[in-house]
């Protein structure tokens, strides 16, 4: 049984992933977020909840104790978050990282130019990619709330396909990667609905 730490556990994808982890796997979860009251009652003895800020390295390192996989689902100061998470994972001896970023950070969208609004996502991805961690960066398309799991992936350097993807699809990919830690190591994957 593996143990997954979810940073930003109240995010849209994270909530879907938590649901899938609890329904379809035997993974143990540590759910880390600023206000745990937002999660409501998690009805499982496989999940513990920690109130915390990812910038609190002492608390974050303590949350990583015994963890096999760190799954990052954050918004905000992504560059600084990425730097802190990578440093803390190194000091805690945790190697596997799944990091949610955004499509477009490599100017890979056909017919569209890179926008500076993506700078935090690009900088965070650069920090992750420069680390020696076993990372997978996910670059999802625009989110939908469709109750479906239907996605295709593209590798870094390939043109992005599609323009949207369901949160549930991205969550399913997160669960798959967490359960098969040898998959897509040191890769950056575009994720979109096939069209």
N, CA, C and O atoms as a DFTB+ gen file, in Angstrom:
780 C
 N C O
     1  1       0.853      -1.190       0.000
     2  2       0.000       0.000       0.000
     3  2       0.889       1.240       0.000
     4  3       1.745       1.398       0.871
     5  1       0.683       2.111      -0.974
     6  2       1.489       3.326      -1.024
     7  2       0.802       4.453      -0.264
     8  3      -0.367       4.366       0.111
     9  1       1.561       5.494      -0.058
    10  2       1.073       6.638       0.714
    11  2       1.293       7.900      -0.120
    12  3       2.421       8.212      -0.502
    13  1       0.217       8.616      -0.395
    14  2       0.256       9.796      -1.251
    15  2      -0.060      11.036      -0.422
    16  3      -1.054      11.081       0.302
    17  1       0.802      12.037      -0.542
    18  2       0.548      13.349       0.064
    19  2      -0.040      14.264      -0.998
    20  3       0.575      14.481      -2.043
    21  1      -1.230      14.805      -0.737
    22  2      -1.894      15.710      -1.669
    23  2      -1.746      17.131      -1.147
    24  3      -2.293      17.478      -0.100
    25  1      -1.001      17.953      -1.884
    26  2      -0.830      19.359      -1.497
    27  2      -1.837      20.202      -2.268
    28  3      -1.851      20.196      -3.499
    29  1      -2.679      20.927      -1.534
    30  2      -3.776      21.655      -2.165
    31  2      -4.976      20.750      -2.331
    32  3      -5.575      20.685      -3.405
    33  1      -5.322      20.061      -1.279
    34  2      -6.327      18.994      -1.340
    35  2      -7.735      19.480      -1.628
    36  3      -8.624      18.666      -1.876
    37  1      -7.960      20.787      -1.600
    38  2      -9.304      21.293      -1.890
    39  2      -9.459      21.698      -3.355
    40  3     -10.529      22.172      -3.739
    41  1      -8.444      21.531      -4.174
    42  2      -8.557      21.896      -5.585
    43  2      -9.521      20.990      -6.333
    44  3      -9.859      19.901      -5.869
    45  1      -9.959      21.457      -7.500
    46  2     -10.948      20.705      -8.290
    47  2     -10.437      19.319      -8.658
    48  3     -11.130      18.321      -8.458
    49  1      -9.231      19.261      -9.193
    50  2      -8.686      17.964      -9.602
    51  2      -8.398      17.118      -8.370
    52  3      -8.652      15.913      -8.359
    53  1      -7.868      17.753      -7.340
    54  2      -7.530      17.015      -6.126
    55  2      -8.756      16.347      -5.525
    56  3      -8.680      15.203      -5.076
    57  1      -9.874      17.040      -5.511
    58  2     -11.091      16.442      -4.937
    59  2     -11.522      15.213      -5.730
    60  3     -11.929      14.199      -5.162
    61  1     -11.425      15.324      -7.051
    62  2     -11.759      14.157      -7.887
    63  2     -10.765      13.025      -7.632
    64  3     -11.152      11.861      -7.536
    65  1      -9.482      13.374      -7.523
    66  2      -8.459      12.350      -7.292
    67  2      -8.655      11.671      -5.939
    68  3      -8.542      10.450      -5.831
    69  1      -8.945      12.452      -4.922
    70  2      -9.176      11.874      -3.592
    71  2     -10.317      10.869      -3.649
    72  3     -10.229       9.782      -3.078
    73  1     -11.379      11.238      -4.339
    74  2     -12.527      10.339      -4.488
    75  2     -12.104       9.038      -5.179
    76  3     -12.460       7.948      -4.732
    77  1     -11.343       9.160      -6.273
    78  2     -10.894       7.963      -6.996
    79  2      -9.935       7.128      -6.154
    80  3     -10.033       5.901      -6.134
    81  1      -9.014       7.785      -5.461
    82  2      -8.093       7.039      -4.595
    83  2      -8.865       6.202      -3.579
    84  3      -8.566       5.027      -3.366
    85  1      -9.861       6.827      -2.959
    86  2     -10.582       6.133      -1.890
    87  2     -11.510       5.044      -2.426
    88  3     -11.706       4.024      -1.766
    89  1     -12.080       5.247      -3.609
    90  2     -13.020       4.258      -4.162
    91  2     -12.322       3.118      -4.890
    92  3     -12.800       1.984      -4.870
    93  1     -11.195       3.409      -5.530
    94  2     -10.634       2.434      -6.463
    95  2      -9.249       1.909      -6.107
    96  3      -8.702       1.079      -6.833
    97  1      -8.672       2.378      -5.002
    98  2      -7.333       1.911      -4.624
    99  2      -7.306       1.631      -3.121
   100  3      -8.283       1.856      -2.408
   101  1      -6.165       1.137      -2.670
   102  2      -5.968       0.984      -1.226
   103  2      -4.923       1.976      -0.703
   104  3      -4.374       1.804       0.386
   105  1      -4.662       3.011      -1.498
   106  2      -3.665       4.029      -1.151
   107  2      -4.057       4.755       0.135
   108  3      -5.227       5.071       0.353
   109  1      -3.067       5.011       0.974
   110  2      -3.266       5.881       2.130
   111  2      -3.011       7.316       1.695
   112  3      -2.141       7.566       0.861
   113  1      -3.759       8.258       2.250
   114  2      -3.662       9.657       1.838
   115  2      -3.345      10.557       3.022
   116  3      -3.831      10.357       4.135
   117  1      -2.513      11.555       2.745
   118  2      -2.389      12.693       3.649
   119  2      -2.837      13.911       2.854
   120  3      -2.265      14.229       1.812
   121  1      -3.849      14.579       3.347
   122  2      -4.451      15.712       2.641
   123  2      -4.007      16.991       3.337
   124  3      -4.315      17.219       4.507
   125  1      -3.285      17.814       2.602
   126  2      -2.632      18.994       3.184
   127  2      -3.222      20.229       2.528
   128  3      -3.185      20.365       1.305
   129  1      -3.762      21.123       3.331
   130  2      -4.382      22.337       2.800
   131  2      -4.464      23.393       3.895
   132  3      -4.302      23.096       5.078
   133  1      -4.718      24.629       3.481
   134  2      -4.713      25.726       4.446
   135  2      -5.903      25.681       5.396
   136  3      -5.759      25.980       6.581
   137  1      -7.071      25.311       4.891
   138  2      -8.277      25.288       5.729
   139  2      -8.969      23.947       5.552
   140  3      -9.743      23.747       4.616
   141  1      -8.680      23.043       6.460
   142  2      -9.225      21.688       6.315
   143  2     -10.746      21.648       6.395
   144  3     -11.366      20.694       5.925
   145  1     -11.354      22.679       6.988
   146  2     -12.823      22.690       7.092
   147  2     -13.465      22.707       5.709
   148  3     -14.626      22.326       5.566
   149  1     -12.725      23.145       4.688
   150  2     -13.266      23.167       3.327
   151  2     -13.537      21.762       2.781
   152  3     -14.385      21.584       1.907
   153  1     -12.829      20.792       3.289
   154  2     -12.997      19.430       2.786
   155  2     -14.249      18.751       3.301
   156  3     -14.722      17.780       2.710
   157  1     -14.788      19.255       4.399
   158  2     -15.899      18.550       5.012
   159  2     -15.383      17.282       5.662
   160  3     -14.203      17.184       5.999
   161  1     -16.250      16.330       5.834
   162  2     -15.872      15.092       6.504
   163  2     -15.394      14.068       5.476
   164  3     -16.161      13.642       4.613
   165  1     -14.139      13.683       5.572
   166  2     -13.616      12.614       4.722
   167  2     -13.871      11.309       5.462
   168  3     -13.260      11.034       6.495
   169  1     -14.761      10.527       4.929
   170  2     -15.186       9.309       5.608
   171  2     -14.263       8.150       5.238
   172  3     -14.627       7.276       4.451
   173  1     -13.085       8.160       5.808
   174  2     -12.146       7.074       5.531
   175  2     -11.098       7.015       6.623
   176  3     -10.621       8.044       7.101
   177  1     -10.749       5.814       7.007
   178  2      -9.642       5.666       7.953
   179  2      -8.309       5.607       7.220
   180  3      -7.269       5.402       7.846
   181  1      -8.326       5.788       5.878
   182  2      -7.090       5.804       5.095
   183  2      -6.612       7.227       4.821
   184  3      -5.590       7.408       4.159
   185  1      -7.310       8.217       5.303
   186  2      -6.938       9.606       5.022
   187  2      -6.755      10.383       6.321
   188  3      -7.591      10.329       7.222
   189  1      -5.649      11.101       6.391
   190  2      -5.466      12.045       7.487
   191  2      -5.411      13.432       6.865
   192  3      -4.991      13.592       5.719
   193  1      -5.832      14.415       7.614
   194  2      -5.930      15.783       7.116
   195  2      -5.036      16.675       7.958
   196  3      -5.047      16.608       9.187
   197  1      -4.254      17.521       7.271
   198  2      -3.361      18.448       7.964
   199  2      -3.641      19.861       7.491
   200  3      -3.644      20.137       6.291
   201  1      -3.879      20.758       8.446
   202  2      -3.951      22.182       8.140
   203  2      -2.533      22.697       8.021
   204  3      -1.746      22.566       8.958
   205  1      -2.194      23.283       6.879
   206  2      -0.842      23.796       6.749
   207  2      -0.642      24.581       5.477
   208  3      -1.418      24.484       4.527
   209  1       0.418      25.359       5.486
   210  2       0.846      26.148       4.338
   211  2       2.085      25.471       3.764
   212  3       2.967      25.066       4.521
   213  1       2.170      25.340       2.444
   214  2       3.334      24.663       1.857
   215  2       4.622      25.442       2.111
   216  3       5.710      24.879       1.989
   217  1       4.521      26.712       2.458
   218  2       5.718      27.495       2.740
   219  2       6.270      27.212       4.137
   220  3       7.365      27.665       4.468
   221  1       5.544      26.487       4.940
   222  2       6.004      26.079       6.270
   223  2       6.787      24.772       6.101
   224  3       6.216      23.684       6.168
   225  1       8.097      24.896       5.883
   226  2       8.906      23.724       5.545
   227  2       8.970      22.686       6.660
   228  3       9.058      21.487       6.393
   229  1       8.925      23.140       7.898
   230  2       8.974      22.194       9.018
   231  2       7.719      21.323       9.005
   232  3       7.801      20.099       9.105
   233  1       6.581      21.955       8.884
   234  2       5.317      21.213       8.874
   235  2       5.199      20.356       7.620
   236  3       4.707      19.229       7.665
   237  1       5.662      20.914       6.494
   238  2       5.588      20.180       5.235
   239  2       6.473      18.934       5.295
   240  3       6.066      17.861       4.850
   241  1       7.664      19.072       5.835
   242  2       8.559      17.915       5.946
   243  2       7.950      16.861       6.858
   244  3       8.044      15.664       6.585
   245  1       7.336      17.303       7.927
   246  2       6.682      16.356       8.830
   247  2       5.550      15.619       8.102
   248  3       5.350      14.423       8.313
   249  1       4.810      16.336       7.244
   250  2       3.718      15.710       6.482
   251  2       4.252      14.684       5.490
   252  3       3.534      13.756       5.117
   253  1       5.510      14.840       5.056
   254  2       6.111      13.909       4.090
   255  2       6.660      12.648       4.738
   256  3       7.110      11.741       4.037
   257  1       6.632      12.577       6.039
   258  2       7.151      11.402       6.735
   259  2       6.378      10.144       6.319
   260  3       5.168      10.056       6.532
   261  1       7.078       9.178       5.729
   262  2       6.444       7.921       5.321
   263  2       5.717       7.970       3.996
   264  3       5.060       7.004       3.608
   265  1       5.829       9.086       3.300
   266  2       5.109       9.272       2.038
   267  2       5.929       8.705       0.874
   268  3       7.155       8.809       0.854
   269  1       5.222       8.101      -0.099
   270  2       5.871       7.578      -1.305
   271  2       5.754       8.540      -2.484
   272  3       6.653       8.621      -3.321
   273  1       4.640       9.266      -2.541
   274  2       4.347      10.127      -3.683
   275  2       3.824      11.462      -3.164
   276  3       2.999      11.500      -2.251
   277  1       4.312      12.565      -3.755
   278  2       3.756      13.891      -3.478
   279  2       3.025      14.363      -4.731
   280  3       3.604      14.421      -5.816
   281  1       1.777      14.690      -4.573
   282  2       0.949      15.185      -5.674
   283  2       0.610      16.637      -5.372
   284  3      -0.008      16.935      -4.349
   285  1       1.014      17.544      -6.263
   286  2       0.873      18.990      -6.034
   287  2      -0.228      19.544      -6.924
   288  3      -0.199      19.403      -8.147
   289  1      -1.190      20.170      -6.283
   290  2      -2.353      20.730      -6.962
   291  2      -2.597      22.132      -6.395
   292  3      -3.574      22.356      -5.680
   293  1      -1.710      23.067      -6.717
   294  2      -1.745      24.381      -6.085
   295  2      -1.958      25.505      -7.096
   296  3      -1.735      25.336      -8.294
   297  1      -2.393      26.649      -6.586
   298  2      -2.457      27.894      -7.339
   299  2      -1.794      28.961      -6.473
   300  3      -1.627      28.778      -5.268
   301  1      -1.421      30.062      -7.089
   302  2      -0.790      31.138      -6.324
   303  2       0.662      31.310      -6.734
   304  3       0.981      31.290      -7.923
   305  1       1.543      31.477      -5.759
   306  2       2.961      31.718      -6.018
   307  2       3.664      30.404      -6.367
   308  3       4.455      29.881      -5.582
   309  1       3.369      29.890      -7.537
   310  2       3.819      28.554      -7.922
   311  2       5.336      28.416      -7.955
   312  3       5.873      27.363      -7.611
   313  1       6.023      29.468      -8.364
   314  2       7.485      29.389      -8.426
   315  2       8.060      29.129      -7.035
   316  3       8.885      28.234      -6.858
   317  1       7.628      29.902      -6.065
   318  2       8.144      29.722      -4.709
   319  2       7.659      28.402      -4.109
   320  3       8.403      27.722      -3.404
   321  1       6.404      28.048      -4.397
   322  2       5.890      26.763      -3.900
   323  2       6.740      25.615      -4.445
   324  3       7.131      24.711      -3.706
   325  1       7.019      25.664      -5.745
   326  2       7.797      24.586      -6.369
   327  2       9.179      24.488      -5.733
   328  3       9.665      23.396      -5.438
   329  1       9.805      25.644      -5.525
   330  2      11.140      25.653      -4.918
   331  2      11.095      25.018      -3.516
   332  3      11.940      24.190      -3.177
   333  1      10.121      25.408      -2.726
   334  2      10.001      24.888      -1.357
   335  2       9.688      23.392      -1.351
   336  3      10.258      22.637      -0.563
   337  1       8.789      22.972      -2.225
   338  2       8.402      21.555      -2.267
   339  2       9.595      20.690      -2.695
   340  3       9.858      19.649      -2.093
   341  1      10.307      21.121      -3.727
   342  2      11.460      20.348      -4.201
   343  2      12.516      20.245      -3.091
   344  3      13.039      19.161      -2.832
   345  1      12.823      21.354      -2.444
   346  2      13.811      21.331      -1.364
   347  2      13.359      20.420      -0.219
   348  3      14.148      19.650       0.328
   349  1      12.091      20.522       0.125
   350  2      11.580      19.728       1.248
   351  2      11.558      18.250       0.906
   352  3      11.867      17.412       1.753
   353  1      11.197      17.920      -0.328
   354  2      11.216      16.512      -0.735
   355  2      12.632      15.949      -0.653
   356  3      12.829      14.820      -0.204
   357  1      13.609      16.731      -1.081
   358  2      14.999      16.268      -1.001
   359  2      15.385      15.993       0.450
   360  3      15.967      14.953       0.756
   361  1      15.063      16.918       1.331
   362  2      15.456      16.735       2.732
   363  2      14.674      15.614       3.408
   364  3      15.151      15.009       4.368
   365  1      13.470      15.337       2.905
   366  2      12.656      14.260       3.488
   367  2      12.938      12.911       2.832
   368  3      12.472      11.876       3.309
   369  1      13.707      12.922       1.731
   370  2      14.026      11.666       1.061
   371  2      12.883      11.098       0.233
   372  3      12.827       9.889       0.007
   373  1      11.972      11.951      -0.222
   374  2      10.859      11.512      -1.076
   375  2      11.207      11.855      -2.520
   376  3      11.599      12.986      -2.808
   377  1      11.070      10.891      -3.433
   378  2      11.524      11.090      -4.816
   379  2      10.399      11.338      -5.830
   380  3      10.609      12.050      -6.812
   381  1       9.216      10.764      -5.610
   382  2       8.184      10.788      -6.661
   383  2       7.288      12.007      -6.492
   384  3       6.703      12.237      -5.434
   385  1       7.198      12.791      -7.589
   386  2       6.414      14.023      -7.582
   387  2       5.517      14.063      -8.811
   388  3       5.965      13.811      -9.930
   389  1       4.252      14.381      -8.591
   390  2       3.298      14.649      -9.676
   391  2       2.859      16.099      -9.492
   392  3       2.294      16.458      -8.458
   393  1       3.120      16.922     -10.493
   394  2       2.944      18.367     -10.351
   395  2       2.010      18.883     -11.437
   396  3       2.287      18.708     -12.624
   397  1       0.904      19.519     -11.046
   398  2      -0.051      20.072     -12.004
   399  2       0.405      21.470     -12.428
   400  3       0.620      22.347     -11.591
   401  1       0.547      21.662     -13.728
   402  2       0.908      22.961     -14.282
   403  2      -0.211      23.395     -15.240
   404  3      -1.387      23.302     -14.888
   405  1       0.128      23.853     -16.411
   406  2      -0.881      24.338     -17.357
   407  2      -0.432      24.079     -18.790
   408  3       0.764      24.036     -19.079
   409  1      -1.394      23.909     -19.674
   410  2      -1.055      23.840     -21.096
   411  2      -0.502      25.205     -21.521
   412  3      -0.825      26.229     -20.919
   413  1       0.314      25.206     -22.538
   414  2       0.799      26.452     -23.116
   415  2       2.128      26.942     -22.588
   416  3       2.663      27.923     -23.104
   417  1       2.690      26.282     -21.560
   418  2       3.912      26.821     -20.950
   419  2       5.133      26.668     -21.843
   420  3       6.146      27.331     -21.617
   421  1       5.059      25.815     -22.846
   422  2       6.185      25.644     -23.768
   423  2       5.859      26.202     -25.153
   424  3       6.521      25.880     -26.140
   425  1       4.823      27.047     -25.204
   426  2       4.392      27.599     -26.494
   427  2       4.008      26.468     -27.465
   428  3       4.292      26.521     -28.661
   429  1       3.351      25.447     -26.896
   430  2       3.027      24.254     -27.671
   431  2       1.597      24.219     -28.194
   432  3       1.158      23.204     -28.734
   433  1       0.857      25.342     -28.036
   434  2      -0.532      25.368     -28.509
   435  2      -0.566      25.840     -29.957
   436  3      -0.200      26.980     -30.242
   437  1      -1.000      24.983     -30.871
   438  2      -1.037      25.396     -32.273
   439  2      -1.891      26.652     -32.474
   440  3      -3.028      26.717     -32.008
   441  1      -1.340      27.635     -33.162
   442  2      -2.087      28.853     -33.477
   443  2      -2.126      29.871     -32.360
   444  3      -2.760      30.915     -32.514
   445  1      -1.468      29.609     -31.235
   446  2      -1.493      30.562     -30.124
   447  2      -0.061      30.863     -29.692
   448  3       0.821      30.008     -29.770
   449  1       0.148      32.086     -29.240
   450  2       1.456      32.504     -28.741
   451  2       1.488      32.394     -27.223
   452  3       0.469      32.548     -26.549
   453  1       2.669      32.127     -26.706
   454  2       2.870      32.058     -25.262
   455  2       2.463      33.375     -24.621
   456  3       2.822      34.442     -25.119
   457  1       1.727      33.317     -23.534
   458  2       1.292      34.503     -22.806
   459  2       2.015      34.582     -21.461
   460  3       2.244      33.565     -20.807
   461  1       2.369      35.798     -21.060
   462  2       3.094      35.967     -19.793
   463  2       2.262      35.548     -18.590
   464  3       2.805      35.350     -17.503
   465  1       0.951      35.411     -18.770
   466  2       0.125      34.948     -17.647
   467  2       0.532      33.536     -17.213
   468  3       0.229      33.098     -16.103
   469  1       1.224      32.842     -18.113
   470  2       1.682      31.483     -17.805
   471  2       3.055      31.459     -17.130
   472  3       3.547      30.386     -16.783
   473  1       3.673      32.613     -16.941
   474  2       5.012      32.658     -16.346
   475  2       5.131      31.862     -15.041
   476  3       6.092      31.107     -14.887
   477  1       4.186      32.002     -14.090
   478  2       4.332      31.227     -12.844
   479  2       4.337      29.720     -13.089
   480  3       5.061      28.982     -12.421
   481  1       3.539      29.272     -14.035
   482  2       3.476      27.831     -14.347
   483  2       4.773      27.376     -15.017
   484  3       5.305      26.311     -14.703
   485  1       5.270      28.189     -15.937
   486  2       6.512      27.832     -16.634
   487  2       7.691      27.814     -15.665
   488  3       8.503      26.889     -15.696
   489  1       7.793      28.826     -14.805
   490  2       8.909      28.883     -13.854
   491  2       8.855      27.718     -12.872
   492  3       9.882      27.119     -12.552
   493  1       7.655      27.400     -12.398
   494  2       7.510      26.272     -11.469
   495  2       7.916      24.971     -12.148
   496  3       8.618      24.151     -11.555
   497  1       7.476      24.780     -13.389
   498  2       7.834      23.562     -14.123
   499  2       9.354      23.491     -14.322
   500  3       9.940      22.412     -14.238
   501  1       9.985      24.626     -14.584
   502  2      11.446      24.641     -14.761
   503  2      12.171      24.199     -13.497
   504  3      13.162      23.472     -13.563
   505  1      11.676      24.640     -12.353
   506  2      12.286      24.240     -11.076
   507  2      12.136      22.733     -10.873
   508  3      13.082      22.058     -10.468
   509  1      10.963      22.221     -11.153
   510  2      10.721      20.775     -11.004
   511  2      11.623      20.003     -11.961
   512  3      12.238      19.013     -11.568
   513  1      11.706      20.446     -13.212
   514  2      12.488      19.733     -14.221
   515  2      13.999      19.806     -13.943
   516  3      14.751      18.929     -14.367
   517  1      14.428      20.831     -13.247
   518  2      15.851      20.965     -12.915
   519  2      16.242      20.128     -11.692
   520  3      17.426      19.994     -11.382
   521  1      15.262      19.577     -11.013
   522  2      15.541      18.780      -9.821
   523  2      15.981      17.367     -10.215
   524  3      15.915      16.985     -11.384
   525  1      16.422      16.613      -9.234
   526  2      16.738      15.204      -9.506
   527  2      15.607      14.286      -9.047
   528  3      15.818      13.090      -8.847
   529  1      14.427      14.837      -8.882
   530  2      13.270      14.054      -8.444
   531  2      12.717      13.220      -9.599
   532  3      12.986      13.505     -10.766
   533  1      11.948      12.197      -9.264
   534  2      11.217      11.415     -10.253
   535  2       9.868      12.113     -10.484
   536  3       8.838      11.710      -9.942
   537  1       9.905      13.140     -11.282
   538  2       8.712      13.981     -11.447
   539  2       7.928      13.600     -12.704
   540  3       8.455      13.003     -13.643
   541  1       6.643      13.973     -12.677
   542  2       5.824      14.057     -13.878
   543  2       5.058      15.369     -13.772
   544  3       4.283      15.567     -12.835
   545  1       5.272      16.261     -14.727
   546  2       4.516      17.502     -14.791
   547  2       3.312      17.259     -15.703
   548  3       3.464      16.751     -16.814
   549  1       2.119      17.621     -15.233
   550  2       0.918      17.502     -16.052
   551  2       0.488      18.891     -16.502
   552  3       0.418      19.822     -15.700
   553  1       0.198      19.020     -17.798
   554  2      -0.219      20.294     -18.378
   555  2      -1.623      20.131     -18.965
   556  3      -1.776      19.939     -20.171
   557  1      -2.642      20.208     -18.112
   558  2      -3.995      19.982     -18.599
   559  2      -4.536      21.157     -19.416
   560  3      -4.112      22.303     -19.264
   561  1      -5.501      20.819     -20.298
   562  2      -6.247      21.822     -21.051
   563  2      -7.251      22.501     -20.112
   564  3      -7.235      22.267     -18.903
   565  1      -8.129      23.348     -20.682
   566  2      -9.184      23.974     -19.875
   567  2     -10.040      22.889     -19.238
   568  3     -10.359      21.878     -19.864
   569  1     -10.407      23.120     -17.975
   570  2     -11.174      22.111     -17.239
   571  2     -12.655      22.159     -17.575
   572  3     -13.230      23.229     -17.777
   573  1     -13.266      20.973     -17.630
   574  2     -14.721      20.851     -17.648
   575  2     -15.121      20.033     -16.421
   576  3     -14.286      19.382     -15.794
   577  1     -16.379      20.077     -16.100
   578  2     -16.894      19.277     -14.975
   579  2     -17.594      18.017     -15.465
   580  3     -18.354      17.398     -14.720
   581  1     -17.346      17.640     -16.694
   582  2     -17.979      16.442     -17.247
   583  2     -17.636      15.222     -16.403
   584  3     -16.510      15.052     -15.936
   585  1     -18.636      14.392     -16.227
   586  2     -18.443      13.171     -15.450
   587  2     -17.940      12.064     -16.377
   588  3     -18.639      11.085     -16.638
   589  1     -16.724      12.240     -16.862
   590  2     -16.156      11.279     -17.801
   591  2     -14.655      11.168     -17.571
   592  3     -14.006      12.085     -17.067
   593  1     -14.132      10.020     -17.956
   594  2     -12.676       9.837     -17.992
   595  2     -12.329       9.536     -19.439
   596  3     -12.557       8.433     -19.936
   597  1     -11.771      10.541     -20.105
   598  2     -11.476      10.433     -21.532
   599  2     -10.372      11.449     -21.832
   600  3     -10.618      12.652     -21.915
   601  1      -9.164      10.941     -21.991
   602  2      -8.057      11.869     -22.227
   603  2      -7.000      11.235     -23.125
   604  3      -6.921      10.015     -23.265
   605  1      -6.202      12.092     -23.720
   606  2      -5.004      11.673     -24.428
   607  2      -3.861      12.565     -23.952
   608  3      -4.077      13.675     -23.466
   609  1      -2.652      12.057     -24.102
   610  2      -1.510      12.834     -23.646
   611  2      -0.578      13.144     -24.813
   612  3      -0.519      12.417     -25.804
   613  1       0.137      14.234     -24.659
   614  2       1.223      14.592     -25.574
   615  2       2.466      14.823     -24.726
   616  3       2.379      15.236     -23.569
   617  1       3.600      14.555     -25.309
   618  2       4.861      14.754     -24.598
   619  2       5.368      16.174     -24.827
   620  3       4.964      16.838     -25.781
   621  1       6.240      16.627     -23.962
   622  2       6.910      17.919     -24.134
   623  2       7.611      17.919     -25.493
   624  3       8.286      16.954     -25.851
   625  1       7.446      18.995     -26.236
   626  2       8.040      19.102     -27.561
   627  2       7.066      18.766     -28.676
   628  3       7.333      19.055     -29.843
   629  1       5.926      18.152     -28.322
   630  2       4.894      17.849     -29.314
   631  2       3.813      18.918     -29.267
   632  3       3.556      19.480     -28.202
   633  1       3.168      19.216     -30.401
   634  2       2.048      20.158     -30.375
   635  2       0.934      19.628     -29.475
   636  3       0.648      18.431     -29.460
   637  1       0.321      20.523     -28.739
   638  2      -0.780      20.162     -27.852
   639  2      -1.993      19.787     -28.695
   640  3      -2.226      20.373     -29.753
   641  1      -2.771      18.802     -28.223
   642  2      -4.005      18.411     -28.902
   643  2      -5.184      18.800     -28.025
   644  3      -5.101      18.728     -26.798
   645  1      -6.271      19.208     -28.644
   646  2      -7.486      19.494     -27.891
   647  2      -7.411      20.789     -27.116
   648  3      -6.362      21.428     -27.038
   649  1      -8.560      21.171     -26.534
   650  2      -8.615      22.436     -25.807
   651  2      -9.255      22.294     -24.432
   652  3      -9.226      23.240     -23.646
   653  1      -9.826      21.147     -24.126
   654  2     -10.463      20.961     -22.828
   655  2     -10.265      19.529     -22.355
   656  3      -9.910      18.635     -23.123
   657  1     -10.505      19.349     -21.075
   658  2     -10.414      18.017     -20.479
   659  2     -11.187      18.060     -19.163
   660  3     -11.214      19.093     -18.494
   661  1     -11.802      16.969     -18.796
   662  2     -12.540      16.953     -17.528
   663  2     -11.574      16.836     -16.348
   664  3     -10.516      16.214     -16.445
   665  1     -11.963      17.443     -15.253
   666  2     -11.170      17.325     -14.025
   667  2     -11.028      15.846     -13.646
   668  3      -9.983      15.410     -13.163
   669  1     -12.093      15.097     -13.876
   670  2     -12.073      13.678     -13.521
   671  2     -11.033      12.923     -14.349
   672  3     -10.404      11.990     -13.849
   673  1     -10.847      13.317     -15.604
   674  2      -9.834      12.671     -16.447
   675  2      -8.433      12.938     -15.916
   676  3      -7.616      12.023     -15.818
   677  1      -8.156      14.188     -15.574
   678  2      -6.837      14.520     -15.040
   679  2      -6.614      13.782     -13.715
   680  3      -5.521      13.283     -13.446
   681  1      -7.661      13.724     -12.899
   682  2      -7.568      13.005     -11.626
   683  2      -7.262      11.527     -11.861
   684  3      -6.458      10.937     -11.140
   685  1      -7.898      10.931     -12.860
   686  2      -7.653       9.517     -13.167
   687  2      -6.195       9.305     -13.571
   688  3      -5.591       8.295     -13.208
   689  1      -5.633      10.245     -14.314
   690  2      -4.222      10.137     -14.689
   691  2      -3.324      10.281     -13.458
   692  3      -2.329       9.567     -13.334
   693  1      -3.661      11.182     -12.563
   694  2      -2.892      11.340     -11.316
   695  2      -2.891      10.021     -10.538
   696  3      -1.847       9.573     -10.064
   697  1      -4.054       9.411     -10.414
   698  2      -4.163       8.147      -9.671
   699  2      -3.331       7.061     -10.353
   700  3      -2.618       6.308      -9.689
   701  1      -3.425       6.985     -11.671
   702  2      -2.644       5.991     -12.422
   703  2      -1.144       6.184     -12.196
   704  3      -0.419       5.215     -11.973
   705  1      -0.684       7.424     -12.253
   706  2       0.735       7.703     -12.054
   707  2       1.171       7.392     -10.617
   708  3       2.267       6.880     -10.388
   709  1       0.314       7.702      -9.672
   710  2       0.645       7.442      -8.265
   711  2       0.706       5.939      -7.988
   712  3       1.520       5.475      -7.189
   713  1      -0.157       5.194      -8.656
   714  2      -0.189       3.743      -8.440
   715  2       0.895       3.007      -9.217
   716  3       1.246       1.877      -8.878
   717  1       1.421       3.639     -10.251
   718  2       2.476       3.020     -11.087
   719  2       3.649       3.990     -11.159
   720  3       3.856       4.646     -12.180
   721  1       4.410       4.080     -10.083
   722  2       5.421       5.135      -9.994
   723  2       6.522       5.058     -11.049
   724  3       7.312       5.994     -11.176
   725  1       6.589       3.961     -11.810
   726  2       7.603       3.861     -12.859
   727  2       7.143       4.539     -14.152
   728  3       7.942       4.704     -15.074
   729  1       5.874       4.933     -14.234
   730  2       5.338       5.525     -15.460
   731  2       5.717       6.995     -15.609
   732  3       5.663       7.763     -14.649
   733  1       6.097       7.370     -16.819
   734  2       6.269       8.773     -17.208
   735  2       7.202       9.544     -16.271
   736  3       6.945      10.701     -15.935
   737  1       8.288       8.885     -15.855
   738  2       9.267       9.544     -14.987
   739  2      10.031      10.609     -15.779
   740  3      10.462      10.378     -16.909
   741  1      10.181      11.749     -15.170
   742  2      10.904      12.905     -15.739
   743  2      10.301      13.317     -17.089
   744  3      11.008      13.606     -18.054
   745  1       8.977      13.328     -17.109
   746  2       8.238      13.725     -18.301
   747  2       7.305      14.885     -17.989
   748  3       6.917      15.108     -16.842
   749  1       6.959      15.615     -19.038
   750  2       5.954      16.676     -18.956
   751  2       4.875      16.334     -19.972
   752  3       5.139      16.278     -21.173
   753  1       3.657      16.106     -19.486
   754  2       2.588      15.574     -20.318
   755  2       1.467      16.588     -20.531
   756  3       0.910      17.112     -19.566
   757  1       1.138      16.864     -21.787
   758  2      -0.078      17.597     -22.082
   759  2      -1.255      16.645     -21.939
   760  3      -1.160      15.483     -22.332
   761  1      -2.374      17.127     -21.377
   762  2      -3.535      16.261     -21.139
   763  2      -4.774      16.950     -21.688
   764  3      -5.113      18.056     -21.266
   765  1      -5.449      16.302     -22.625
   766  2      -6.661      16.887     -23.206
   767  2      -7.605      15.788     -23.646
   768  3      -7.225      14.622     -23.749
   769  1      -8.843      16.180     -23.903
   770  2      -9.846      15.233     -24.392
   771  2      -9.571      14.967     -25.867
   772  3      -9.331      15.905     -26.627
   773  1      -9.601      13.701     -26.282
   774  2      -9.383      13.414     -27.709
   775  2     -10.457      14.087     -28.558
   776  3     -11.614      14.187     -28.149
   777  1     -10.065      14.543     -29.729
   778  2     -11.061      15.140     -30.623
   779  2     -10.854      14.666     -32.045
   780  3     -11.598      15.062     -32.943
